[in-house]
mmCIF file of C-alpha atoms in Angstrom:
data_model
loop_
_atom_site.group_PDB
_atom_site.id
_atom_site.type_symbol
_atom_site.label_atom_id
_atom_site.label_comp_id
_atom_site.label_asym_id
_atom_site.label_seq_id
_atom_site.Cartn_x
_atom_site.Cartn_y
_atom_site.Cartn_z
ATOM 1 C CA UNK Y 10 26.147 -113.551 161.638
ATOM 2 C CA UNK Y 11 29.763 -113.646 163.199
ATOM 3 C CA UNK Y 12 32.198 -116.031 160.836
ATOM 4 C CA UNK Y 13 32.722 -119.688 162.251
ATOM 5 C CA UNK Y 14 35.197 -122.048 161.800
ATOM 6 C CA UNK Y 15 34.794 -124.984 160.238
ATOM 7 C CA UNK Y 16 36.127 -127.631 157.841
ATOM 8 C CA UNK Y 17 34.948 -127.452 154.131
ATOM 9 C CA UNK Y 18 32.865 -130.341 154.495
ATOM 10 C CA UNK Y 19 30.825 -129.124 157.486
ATOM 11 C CA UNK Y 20 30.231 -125.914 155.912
ATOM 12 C CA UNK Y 21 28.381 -127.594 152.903
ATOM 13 C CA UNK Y 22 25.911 -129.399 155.012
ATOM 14 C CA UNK Y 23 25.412 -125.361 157.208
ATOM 15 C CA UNK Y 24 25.016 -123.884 153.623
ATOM 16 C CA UNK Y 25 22.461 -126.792 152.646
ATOM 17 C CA UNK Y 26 20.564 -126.283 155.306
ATOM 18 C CA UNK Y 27 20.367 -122.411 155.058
ATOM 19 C CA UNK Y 28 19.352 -123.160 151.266
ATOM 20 C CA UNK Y 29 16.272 -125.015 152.185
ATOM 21 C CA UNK Y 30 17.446 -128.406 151.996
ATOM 22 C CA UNK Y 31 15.736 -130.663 154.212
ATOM 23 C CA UNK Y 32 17.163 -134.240 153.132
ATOM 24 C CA UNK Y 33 20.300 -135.933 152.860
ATOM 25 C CA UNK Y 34 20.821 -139.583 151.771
ATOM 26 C CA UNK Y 35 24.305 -140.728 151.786
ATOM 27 C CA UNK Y 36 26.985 -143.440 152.666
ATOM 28 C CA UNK Y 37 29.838 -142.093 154.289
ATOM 29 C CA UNK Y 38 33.763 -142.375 152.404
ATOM 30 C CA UNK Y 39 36.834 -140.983 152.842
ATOM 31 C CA UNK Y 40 37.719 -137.770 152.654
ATOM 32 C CA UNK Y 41 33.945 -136.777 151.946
ATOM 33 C CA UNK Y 42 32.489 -138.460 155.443
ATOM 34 C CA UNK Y 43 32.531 -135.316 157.659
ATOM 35 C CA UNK Y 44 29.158 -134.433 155.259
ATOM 36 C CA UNK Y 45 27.074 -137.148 156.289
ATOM 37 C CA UNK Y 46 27.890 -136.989 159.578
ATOM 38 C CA UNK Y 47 27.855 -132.862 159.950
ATOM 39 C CA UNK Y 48 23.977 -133.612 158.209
ATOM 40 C CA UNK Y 49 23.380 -136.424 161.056
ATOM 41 C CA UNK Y 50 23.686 -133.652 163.521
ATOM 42 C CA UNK Y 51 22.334 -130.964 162.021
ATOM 43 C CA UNK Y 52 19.418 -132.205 159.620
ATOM 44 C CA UNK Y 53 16.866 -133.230 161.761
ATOM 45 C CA UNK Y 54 17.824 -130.267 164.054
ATOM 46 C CA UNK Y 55 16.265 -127.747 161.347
ATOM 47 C CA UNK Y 56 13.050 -130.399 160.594
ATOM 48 C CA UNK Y 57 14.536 -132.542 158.158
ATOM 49 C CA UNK Y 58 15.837 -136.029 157.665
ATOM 50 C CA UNK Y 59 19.141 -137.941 157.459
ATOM 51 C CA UNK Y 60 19.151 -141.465 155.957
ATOM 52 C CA UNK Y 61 22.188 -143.276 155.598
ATOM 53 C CA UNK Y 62 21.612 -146.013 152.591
ATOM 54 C CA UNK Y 63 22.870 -149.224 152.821
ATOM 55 C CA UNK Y 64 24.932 -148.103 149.593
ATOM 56 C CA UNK Y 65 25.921 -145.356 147.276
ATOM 57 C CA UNK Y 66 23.648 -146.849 144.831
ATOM 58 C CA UNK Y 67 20.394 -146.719 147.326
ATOM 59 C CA UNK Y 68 21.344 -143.326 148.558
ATOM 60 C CA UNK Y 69 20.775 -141.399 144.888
ATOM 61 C CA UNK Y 70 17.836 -143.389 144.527
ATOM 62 C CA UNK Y 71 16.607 -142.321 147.450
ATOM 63 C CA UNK Y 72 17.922 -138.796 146.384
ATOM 64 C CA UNK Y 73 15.576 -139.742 143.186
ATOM 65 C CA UNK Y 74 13.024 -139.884 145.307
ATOM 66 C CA UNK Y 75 13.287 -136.889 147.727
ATOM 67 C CA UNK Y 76 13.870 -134.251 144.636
ATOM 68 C CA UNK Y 77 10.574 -136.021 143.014
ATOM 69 C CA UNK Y 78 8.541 -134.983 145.922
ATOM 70 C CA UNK Y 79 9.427 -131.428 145.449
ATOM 71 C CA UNK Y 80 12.376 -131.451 148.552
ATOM 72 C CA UNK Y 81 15.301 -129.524 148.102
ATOM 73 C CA UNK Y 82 17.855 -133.015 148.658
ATOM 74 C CA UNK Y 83 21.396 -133.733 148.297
ATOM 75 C CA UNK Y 84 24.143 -136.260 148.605
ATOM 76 C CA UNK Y 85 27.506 -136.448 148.979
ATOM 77 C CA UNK Y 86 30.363 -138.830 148.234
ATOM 78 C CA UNK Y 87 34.265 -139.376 146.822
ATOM 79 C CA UNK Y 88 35.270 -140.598 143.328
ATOM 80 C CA UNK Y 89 34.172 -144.603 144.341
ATOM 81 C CA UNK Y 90 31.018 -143.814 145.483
ATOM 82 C CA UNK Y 91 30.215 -141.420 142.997
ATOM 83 C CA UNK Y 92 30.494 -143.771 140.519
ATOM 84 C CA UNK Y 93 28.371 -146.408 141.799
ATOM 85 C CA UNK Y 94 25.881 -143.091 141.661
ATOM 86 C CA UNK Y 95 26.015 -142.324 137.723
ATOM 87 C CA UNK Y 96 23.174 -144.603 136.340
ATOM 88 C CA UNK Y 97 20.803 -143.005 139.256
ATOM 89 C CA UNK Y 98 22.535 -139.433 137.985
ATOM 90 C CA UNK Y 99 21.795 -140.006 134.583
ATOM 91 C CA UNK Y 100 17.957 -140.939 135.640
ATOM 92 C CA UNK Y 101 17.114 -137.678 137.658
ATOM 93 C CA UNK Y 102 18.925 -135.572 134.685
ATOM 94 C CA UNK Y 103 16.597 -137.486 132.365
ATOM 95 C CA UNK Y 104 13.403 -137.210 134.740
ATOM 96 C CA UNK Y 105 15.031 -133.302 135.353
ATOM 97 C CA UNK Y 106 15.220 -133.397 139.087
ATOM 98 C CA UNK Y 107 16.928 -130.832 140.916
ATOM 99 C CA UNK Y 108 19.114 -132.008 143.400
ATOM 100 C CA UNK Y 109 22.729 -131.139 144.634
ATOM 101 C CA UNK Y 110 25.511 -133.604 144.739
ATOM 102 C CA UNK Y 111 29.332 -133.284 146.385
ATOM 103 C CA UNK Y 112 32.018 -135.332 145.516
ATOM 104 C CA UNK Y 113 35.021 -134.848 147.538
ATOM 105 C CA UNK Y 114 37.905 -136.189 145.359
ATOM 106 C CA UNK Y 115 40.446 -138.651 146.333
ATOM 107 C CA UNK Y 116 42.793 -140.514 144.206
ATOM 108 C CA UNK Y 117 42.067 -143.276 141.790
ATOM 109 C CA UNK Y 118 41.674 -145.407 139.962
ATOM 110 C CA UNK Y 119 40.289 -147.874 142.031
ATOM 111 C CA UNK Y 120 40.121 -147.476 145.353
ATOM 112 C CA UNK Y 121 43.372 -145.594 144.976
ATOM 113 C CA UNK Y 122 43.921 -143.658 148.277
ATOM 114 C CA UNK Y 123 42.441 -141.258 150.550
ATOM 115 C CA UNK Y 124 44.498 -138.237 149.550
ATOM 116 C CA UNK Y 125 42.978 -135.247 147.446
ATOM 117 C CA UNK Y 126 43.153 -135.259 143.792
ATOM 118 C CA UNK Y 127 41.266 -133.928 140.639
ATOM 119 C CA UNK Y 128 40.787 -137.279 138.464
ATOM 120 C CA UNK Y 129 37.396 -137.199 138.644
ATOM 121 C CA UNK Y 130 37.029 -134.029 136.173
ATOM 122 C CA UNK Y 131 35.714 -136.079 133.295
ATOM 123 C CA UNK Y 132 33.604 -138.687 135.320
ATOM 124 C CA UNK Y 133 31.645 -135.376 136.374
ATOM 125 C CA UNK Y 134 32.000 -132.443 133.595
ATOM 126 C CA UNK Y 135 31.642 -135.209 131.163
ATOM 127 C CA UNK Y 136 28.608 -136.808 132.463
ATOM 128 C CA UNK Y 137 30.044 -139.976 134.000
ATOM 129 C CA UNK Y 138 26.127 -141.951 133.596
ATOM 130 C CA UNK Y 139 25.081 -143.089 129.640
ATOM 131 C CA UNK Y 140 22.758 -140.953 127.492
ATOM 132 C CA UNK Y 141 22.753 -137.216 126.414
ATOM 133 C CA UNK Y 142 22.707 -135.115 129.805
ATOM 134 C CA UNK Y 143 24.876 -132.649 131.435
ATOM 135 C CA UNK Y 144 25.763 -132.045 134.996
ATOM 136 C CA UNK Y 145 26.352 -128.326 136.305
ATOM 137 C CA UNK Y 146 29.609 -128.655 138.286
ATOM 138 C CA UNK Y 147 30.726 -125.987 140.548
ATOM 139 C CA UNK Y 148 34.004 -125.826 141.584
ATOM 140 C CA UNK Y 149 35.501 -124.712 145.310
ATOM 141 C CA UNK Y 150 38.676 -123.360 146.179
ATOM 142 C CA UNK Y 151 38.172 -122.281 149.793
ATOM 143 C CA UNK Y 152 35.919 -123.211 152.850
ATOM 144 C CA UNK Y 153 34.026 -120.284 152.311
ATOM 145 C CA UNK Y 154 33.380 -120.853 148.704
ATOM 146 C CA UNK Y 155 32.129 -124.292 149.991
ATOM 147 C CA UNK Y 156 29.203 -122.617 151.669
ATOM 148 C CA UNK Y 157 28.927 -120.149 148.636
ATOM 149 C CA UNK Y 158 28.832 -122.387 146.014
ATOM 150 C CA UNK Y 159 26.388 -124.968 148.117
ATOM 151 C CA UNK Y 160 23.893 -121.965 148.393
ATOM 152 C CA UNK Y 161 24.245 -121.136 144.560
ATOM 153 C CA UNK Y 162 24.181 -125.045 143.910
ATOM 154 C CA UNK Y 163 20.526 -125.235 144.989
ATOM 155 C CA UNK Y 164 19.439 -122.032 143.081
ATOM 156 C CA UNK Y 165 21.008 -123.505 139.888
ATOM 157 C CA UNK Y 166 19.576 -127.163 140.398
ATOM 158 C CA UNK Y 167 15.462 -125.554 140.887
ATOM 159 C CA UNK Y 168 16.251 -123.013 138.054
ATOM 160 C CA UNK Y 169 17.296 -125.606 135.317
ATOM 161 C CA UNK Y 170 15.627 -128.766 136.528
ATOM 162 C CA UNK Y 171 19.048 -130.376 136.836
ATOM 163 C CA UNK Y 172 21.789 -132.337 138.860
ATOM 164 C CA UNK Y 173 24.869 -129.786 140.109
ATOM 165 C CA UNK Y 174 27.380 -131.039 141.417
ATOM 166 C CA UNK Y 175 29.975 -129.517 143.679
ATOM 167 C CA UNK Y 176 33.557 -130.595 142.809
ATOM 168 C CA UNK Y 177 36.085 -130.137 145.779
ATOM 169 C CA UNK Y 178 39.212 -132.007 145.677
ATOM 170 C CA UNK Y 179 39.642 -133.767 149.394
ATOM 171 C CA UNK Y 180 42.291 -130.379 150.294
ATOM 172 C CA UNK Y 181 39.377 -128.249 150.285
ATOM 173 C CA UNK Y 182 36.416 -130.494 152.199
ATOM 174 C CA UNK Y 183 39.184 -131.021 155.186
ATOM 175 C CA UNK Y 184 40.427 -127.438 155.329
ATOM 176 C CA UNK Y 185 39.244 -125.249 158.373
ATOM 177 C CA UNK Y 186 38.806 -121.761 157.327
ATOM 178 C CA UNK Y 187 35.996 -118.847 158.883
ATOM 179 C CA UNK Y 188 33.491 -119.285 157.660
ATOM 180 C CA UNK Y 189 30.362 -116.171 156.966
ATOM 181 C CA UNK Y 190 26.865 -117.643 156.576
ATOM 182 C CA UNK Y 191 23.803 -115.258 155.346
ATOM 183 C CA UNK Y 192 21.262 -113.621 157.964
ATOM 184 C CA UNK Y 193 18.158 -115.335 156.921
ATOM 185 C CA UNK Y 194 17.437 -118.751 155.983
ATOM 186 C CA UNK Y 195 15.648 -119.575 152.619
ATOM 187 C CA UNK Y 196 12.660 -121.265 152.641
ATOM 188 C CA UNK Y 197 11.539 -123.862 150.305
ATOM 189 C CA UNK Y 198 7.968 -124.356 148.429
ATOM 190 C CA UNK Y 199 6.944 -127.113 146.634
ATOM 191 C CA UNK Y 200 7.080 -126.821 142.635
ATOM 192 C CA UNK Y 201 4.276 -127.532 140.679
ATOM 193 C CA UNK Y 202 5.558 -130.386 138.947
ATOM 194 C CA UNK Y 203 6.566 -132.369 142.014
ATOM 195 C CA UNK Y 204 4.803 -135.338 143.103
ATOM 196 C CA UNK Y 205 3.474 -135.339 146.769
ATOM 197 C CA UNK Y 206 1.066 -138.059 147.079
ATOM 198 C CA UNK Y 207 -1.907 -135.399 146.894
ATOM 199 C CA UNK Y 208 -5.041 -135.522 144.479
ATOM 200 C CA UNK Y 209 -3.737 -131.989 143.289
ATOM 201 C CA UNK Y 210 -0.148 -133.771 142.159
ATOM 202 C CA UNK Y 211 -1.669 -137.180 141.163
ATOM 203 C CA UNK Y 212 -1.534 -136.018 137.045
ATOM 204 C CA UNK Y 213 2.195 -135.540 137.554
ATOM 205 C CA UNK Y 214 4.782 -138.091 136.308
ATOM 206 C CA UNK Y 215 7.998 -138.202 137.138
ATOM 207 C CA UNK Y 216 9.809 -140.179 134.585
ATOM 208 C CA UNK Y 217 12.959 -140.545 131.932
ATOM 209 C CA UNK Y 218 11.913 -143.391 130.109
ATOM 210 C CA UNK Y 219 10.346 -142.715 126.746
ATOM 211 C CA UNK Y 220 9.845 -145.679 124.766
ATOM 212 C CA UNK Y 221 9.065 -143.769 121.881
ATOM 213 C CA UNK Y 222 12.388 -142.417 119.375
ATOM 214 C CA UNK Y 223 10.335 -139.742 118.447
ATOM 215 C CA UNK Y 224 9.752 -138.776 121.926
ATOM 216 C CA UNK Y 225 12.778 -139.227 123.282
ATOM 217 C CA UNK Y 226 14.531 -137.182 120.002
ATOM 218 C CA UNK Y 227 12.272 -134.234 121.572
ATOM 219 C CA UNK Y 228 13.098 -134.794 124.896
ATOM 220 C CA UNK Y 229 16.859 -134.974 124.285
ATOM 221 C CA UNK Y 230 16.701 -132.180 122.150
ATOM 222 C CA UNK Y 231 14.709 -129.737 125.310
ATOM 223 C CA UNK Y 232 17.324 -131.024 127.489
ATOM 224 C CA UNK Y 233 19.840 -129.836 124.622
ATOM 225 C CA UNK Y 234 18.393 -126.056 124.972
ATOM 226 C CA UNK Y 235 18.312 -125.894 128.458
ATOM 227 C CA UNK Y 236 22.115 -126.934 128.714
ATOM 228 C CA UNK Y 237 22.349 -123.927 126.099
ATOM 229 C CA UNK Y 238 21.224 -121.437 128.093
ATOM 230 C CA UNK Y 239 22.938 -122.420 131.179
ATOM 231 C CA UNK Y 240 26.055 -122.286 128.835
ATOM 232 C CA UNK Y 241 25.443 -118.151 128.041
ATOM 233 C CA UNK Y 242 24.290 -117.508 131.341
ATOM 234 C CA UNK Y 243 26.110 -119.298 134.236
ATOM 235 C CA UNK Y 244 29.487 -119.782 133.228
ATOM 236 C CA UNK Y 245 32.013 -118.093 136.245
ATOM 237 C CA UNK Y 246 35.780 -117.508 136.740
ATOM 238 C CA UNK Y 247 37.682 -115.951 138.868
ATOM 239 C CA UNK Y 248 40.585 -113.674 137.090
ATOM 240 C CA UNK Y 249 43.610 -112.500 139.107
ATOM 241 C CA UNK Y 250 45.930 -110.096 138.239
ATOM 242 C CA UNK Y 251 44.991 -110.451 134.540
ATOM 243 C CA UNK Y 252 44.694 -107.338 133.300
ATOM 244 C CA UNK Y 253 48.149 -107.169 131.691
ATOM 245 C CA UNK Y 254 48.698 -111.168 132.302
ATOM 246 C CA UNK Y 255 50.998 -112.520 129.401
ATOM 247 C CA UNK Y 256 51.409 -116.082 130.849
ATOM 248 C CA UNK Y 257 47.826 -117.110 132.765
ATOM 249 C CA UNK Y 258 47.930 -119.603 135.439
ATOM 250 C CA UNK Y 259 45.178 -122.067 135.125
ATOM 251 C CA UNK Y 260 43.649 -124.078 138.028
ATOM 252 C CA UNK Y 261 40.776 -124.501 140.447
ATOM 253 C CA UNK Y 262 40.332 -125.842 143.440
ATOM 254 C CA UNK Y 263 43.628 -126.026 145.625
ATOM 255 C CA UNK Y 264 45.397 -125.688 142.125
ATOM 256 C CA UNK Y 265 43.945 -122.192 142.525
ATOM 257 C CA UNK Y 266 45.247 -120.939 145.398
ATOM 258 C CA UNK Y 267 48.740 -122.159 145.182
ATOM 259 C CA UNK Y 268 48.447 -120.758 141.592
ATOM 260 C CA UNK Y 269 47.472 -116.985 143.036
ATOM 261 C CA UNK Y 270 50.700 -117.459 145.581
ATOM 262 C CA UNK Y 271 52.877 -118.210 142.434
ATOM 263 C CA UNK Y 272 51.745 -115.162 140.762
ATOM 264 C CA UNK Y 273 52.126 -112.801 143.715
ATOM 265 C CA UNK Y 274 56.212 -114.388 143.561
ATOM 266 C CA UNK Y 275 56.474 -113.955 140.079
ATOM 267 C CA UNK Y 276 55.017 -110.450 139.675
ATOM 268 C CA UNK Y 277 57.661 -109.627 142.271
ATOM 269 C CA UNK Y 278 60.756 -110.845 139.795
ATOM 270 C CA UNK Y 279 58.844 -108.332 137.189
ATOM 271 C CA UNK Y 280 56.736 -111.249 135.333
ATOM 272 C CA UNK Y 281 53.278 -110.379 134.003
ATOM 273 C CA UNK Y 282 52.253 -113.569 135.519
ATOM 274 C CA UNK Y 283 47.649 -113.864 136.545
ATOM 275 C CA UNK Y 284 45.612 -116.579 137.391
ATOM 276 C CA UNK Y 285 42.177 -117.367 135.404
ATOM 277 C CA UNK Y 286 40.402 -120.466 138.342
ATOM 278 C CA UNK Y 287 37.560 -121.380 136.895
ATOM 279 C CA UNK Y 288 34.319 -121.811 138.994
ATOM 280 C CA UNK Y 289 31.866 -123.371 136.904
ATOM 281 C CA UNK Y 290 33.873 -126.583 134.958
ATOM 282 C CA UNK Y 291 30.512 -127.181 132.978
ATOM 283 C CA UNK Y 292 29.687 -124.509 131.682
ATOM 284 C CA UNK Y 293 32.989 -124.068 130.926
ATOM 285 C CA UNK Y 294 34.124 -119.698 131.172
ATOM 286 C CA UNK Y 295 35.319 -120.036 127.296
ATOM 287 C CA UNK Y 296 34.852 -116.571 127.115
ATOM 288 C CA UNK Y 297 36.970 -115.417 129.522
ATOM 289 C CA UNK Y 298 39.645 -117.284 128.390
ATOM 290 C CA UNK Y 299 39.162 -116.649 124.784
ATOM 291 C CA UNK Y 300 39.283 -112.771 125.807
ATOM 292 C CA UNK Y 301 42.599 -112.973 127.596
ATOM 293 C CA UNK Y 302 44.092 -114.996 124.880
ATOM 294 C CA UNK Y 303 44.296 -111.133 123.307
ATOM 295 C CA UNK Y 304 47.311 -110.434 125.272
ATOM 296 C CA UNK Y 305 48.704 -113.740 127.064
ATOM 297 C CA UNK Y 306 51.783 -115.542 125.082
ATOM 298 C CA UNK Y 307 51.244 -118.549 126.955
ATOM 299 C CA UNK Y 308 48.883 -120.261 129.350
ATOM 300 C CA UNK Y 309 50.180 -122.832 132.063
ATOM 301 C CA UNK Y 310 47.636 -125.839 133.203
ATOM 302 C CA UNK Y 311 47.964 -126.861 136.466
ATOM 303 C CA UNK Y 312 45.898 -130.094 138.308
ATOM 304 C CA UNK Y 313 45.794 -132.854 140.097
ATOM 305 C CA UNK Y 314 45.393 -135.285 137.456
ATOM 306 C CA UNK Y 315 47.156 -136.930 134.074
ATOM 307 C CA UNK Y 316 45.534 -134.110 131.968
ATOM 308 C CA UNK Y 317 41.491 -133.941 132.105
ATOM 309 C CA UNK Y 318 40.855 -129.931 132.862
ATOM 310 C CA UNK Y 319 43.553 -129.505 130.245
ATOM 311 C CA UNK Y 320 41.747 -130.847 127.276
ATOM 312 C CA UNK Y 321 38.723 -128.106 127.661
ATOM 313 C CA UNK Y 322 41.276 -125.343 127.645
ATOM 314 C CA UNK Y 323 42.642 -126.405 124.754
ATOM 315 C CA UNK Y 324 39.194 -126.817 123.224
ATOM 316 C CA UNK Y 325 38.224 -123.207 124.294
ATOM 317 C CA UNK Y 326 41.681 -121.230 123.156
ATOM 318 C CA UNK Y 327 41.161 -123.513 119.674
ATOM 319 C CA UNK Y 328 44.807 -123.145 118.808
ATOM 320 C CA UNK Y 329 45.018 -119.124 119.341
ATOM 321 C CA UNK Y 330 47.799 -119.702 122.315
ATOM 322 C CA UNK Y 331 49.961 -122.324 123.197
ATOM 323 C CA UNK Y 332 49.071 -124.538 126.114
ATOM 324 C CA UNK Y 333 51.721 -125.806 128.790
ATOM 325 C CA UNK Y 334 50.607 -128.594 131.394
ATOM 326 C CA UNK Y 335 51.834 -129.349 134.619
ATOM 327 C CA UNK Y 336 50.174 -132.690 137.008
ATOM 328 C CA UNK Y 337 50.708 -134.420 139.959
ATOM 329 C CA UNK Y 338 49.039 -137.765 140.271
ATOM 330 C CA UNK Y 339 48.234 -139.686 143.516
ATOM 331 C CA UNK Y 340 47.186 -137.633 146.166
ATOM 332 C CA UNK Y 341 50.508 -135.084 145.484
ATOM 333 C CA UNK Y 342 49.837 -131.482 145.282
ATOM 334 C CA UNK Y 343 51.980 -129.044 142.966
ATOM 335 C CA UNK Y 344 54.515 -127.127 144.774
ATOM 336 C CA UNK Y 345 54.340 -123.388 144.973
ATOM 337 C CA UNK Y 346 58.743 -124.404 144.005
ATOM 338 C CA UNK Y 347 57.940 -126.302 141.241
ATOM 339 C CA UNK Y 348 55.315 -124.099 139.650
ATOM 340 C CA UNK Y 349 57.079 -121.014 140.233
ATOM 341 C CA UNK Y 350 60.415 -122.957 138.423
ATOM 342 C CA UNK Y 351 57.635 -123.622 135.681
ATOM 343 C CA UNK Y 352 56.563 -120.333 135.051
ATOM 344 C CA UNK Y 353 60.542 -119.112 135.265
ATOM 345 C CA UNK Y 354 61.222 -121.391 132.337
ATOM 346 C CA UNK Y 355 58.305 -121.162 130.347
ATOM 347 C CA UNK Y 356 59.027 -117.005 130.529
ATOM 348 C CA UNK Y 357 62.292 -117.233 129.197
ATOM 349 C CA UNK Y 358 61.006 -119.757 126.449
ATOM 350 C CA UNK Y 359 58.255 -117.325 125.751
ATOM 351 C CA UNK Y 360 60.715 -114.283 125.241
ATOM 352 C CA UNK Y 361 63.154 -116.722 122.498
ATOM 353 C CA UNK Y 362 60.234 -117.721 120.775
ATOM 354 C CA UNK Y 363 58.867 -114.311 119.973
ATOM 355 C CA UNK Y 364 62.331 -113.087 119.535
ATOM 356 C CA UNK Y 365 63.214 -115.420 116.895
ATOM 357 C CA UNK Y 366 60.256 -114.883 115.505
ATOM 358 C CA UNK Y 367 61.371 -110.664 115.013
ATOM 359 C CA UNK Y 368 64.363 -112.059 113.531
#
């Protein structure tokens, strides 16, 4: 299929669609309202359904109950609305729905603005709802990726019974970019476990509460292993000029891309500058950073927040390298000037440390 072009948030709802998803249940916001209305058009189009909710909080109940009849569902909001959405969250990670979920970020708190931002990293890698669950989150950096990672989004939710959610700061869901969708379509079958109001499906129950502590200790605990395996198995990054990197640039979403232009600059003044993005923010890619800590001096943490991605980095390197943070809060976005300035200084710092340390 020829590439189209299309903003980030349109491509999402193309992707959805070409993943099997027949239902969408949303309430439109800032800068995340191009989904709802790109799945007004093109939903019912391809035999499924659009409902907008009255609310944020209907719509992922209604999500609750399109995933529990088997549909392949999603929603899609901005950091506001995706908060009103955590209790109904935590109940379809609990009753281990699939479903997909996109949360176009803006800034915050509050109502903040309607610029792009990355403050809702913990709300969402975290698990912003109460109780002992765990969101996958995928994380964007370009238009394409936003049909990519959409596609993947479903196949992760049916394969581990779970909530994914598809982080894109609000940079991202307005770009327009070309766009390359796959040949064929995917269809969609209904699970065994759903419920779908036959006589065959009647012995199913779809359900988080377990009144039992006994029961719920188990069921916590099964949740607990499948997060496990998701951890050794799906965890993604994309590395960039890494193989000799001795500072890595750290960063996803926009972060990422400005990040790959600062290295490109840098490696030009003779710096062995590379860029670890990672994809998947839960599961985290500790591996790949704990490999490159072999060689790096340094790494640099850029985003679009007071310091939330930062914190798992520092978890996963555990001390082994020192960690250097740069933010901009409040719909700002770094500057490929005042990164590259960053990196400038924190080479030269690099180079005194380690020679006083010969001395």
């Amino acid at each position: 299929m020829r590439k189209q072009l299309m903003k980030g948030n349109e491509a999402i709802v193309k992707s959805a669609i070409l993943s099997g998803c027949r239902a969408f249940y949303g309430y439109p916001i800032t800068p995340a309202s191009e989904i709802a209305e790109a799945a007004a058009v093109f939903m019912p189009k391809a035999g499924g359904v659009y409902v907008q909710a009255e609310s944020e909080v209907a719509a992922i109940n209604m999500l609750y109950g399109g995933a529990s009849a088997g549909i392949r569902a999603m929603t899609a909001s901005s950091g506001p609305g995706i908060s009103l959405m955590q209790e109904g969250i935590s109940y379809m990670a609990g009753a281990e729905l699939p479903c997909v979920i996109a949360d176009i970020t803006r800034g915050g708190p509050g109502l903040g603005n309607i610029a792009a931002e990355q403050g809702d990293y913990h709300q969402v890698v975290k698990g912003g709802g109460h109780g002992n669950y765990r969101t996958i989150v995928l994380a964007p950096h370009s238009v394409q990726e936003m049909a990519d990672l959409t596609a993947l989004a479903f196949e992760l939710a049916d394969r581990y019974r779970n909530p994914v959610v598809i982080l894109a700061d609000g940079f991202v869901g307005q770009m327009m970019e070309p766009v390359a969708f796959p040949q064929k379509a995917i269809g969609s079958s209904m699970p065994p476990w759903a419920v779908a109001g036959t006589a065959e499906t009647r012995p199913n129950m779809i359900n988080s509460l377990h009144m039992d502590v006994d029961d719920l200790e188990r069921h916590v605990r099964a949740l607990e292993a499948k997060y496990k395996i998701a951890e050794q198995r799906e965890a993604r990054a994309e590395e960039w000029c890494t193989a000799d990197a001795e500072i890595v640039l750290v960063g996803y979403g926009i972060v990422g891309r400005i990040l790959k232009a600062v290295t490109a600059e840098a490696r030009a003044n003779g710096l062995k500058v590379g860029v670890l993005r990672p994809i998947t923010l839960y599961p985290f890619p500790v591996v790949q950073f704990q490999r490159l800590a072999f060689n790096a001096r340094a790494f640099l943490v850029v985003e679009m927040s007071n310091g939330q991605l930062v914190e798992d980095v520092k978890l996963a390197l555990n001390g082994s390298r020192p960690v250097e943070f740069l933010s901009r809060v409040g719909g700002n976005v770094p500057s490929h000037e005042e990164v590259l300035n960053f990196v400038h200084g924190l080479a030269r710092r690099t180079v005194d440390e380690e020679r006083m340390a010969n001395v």
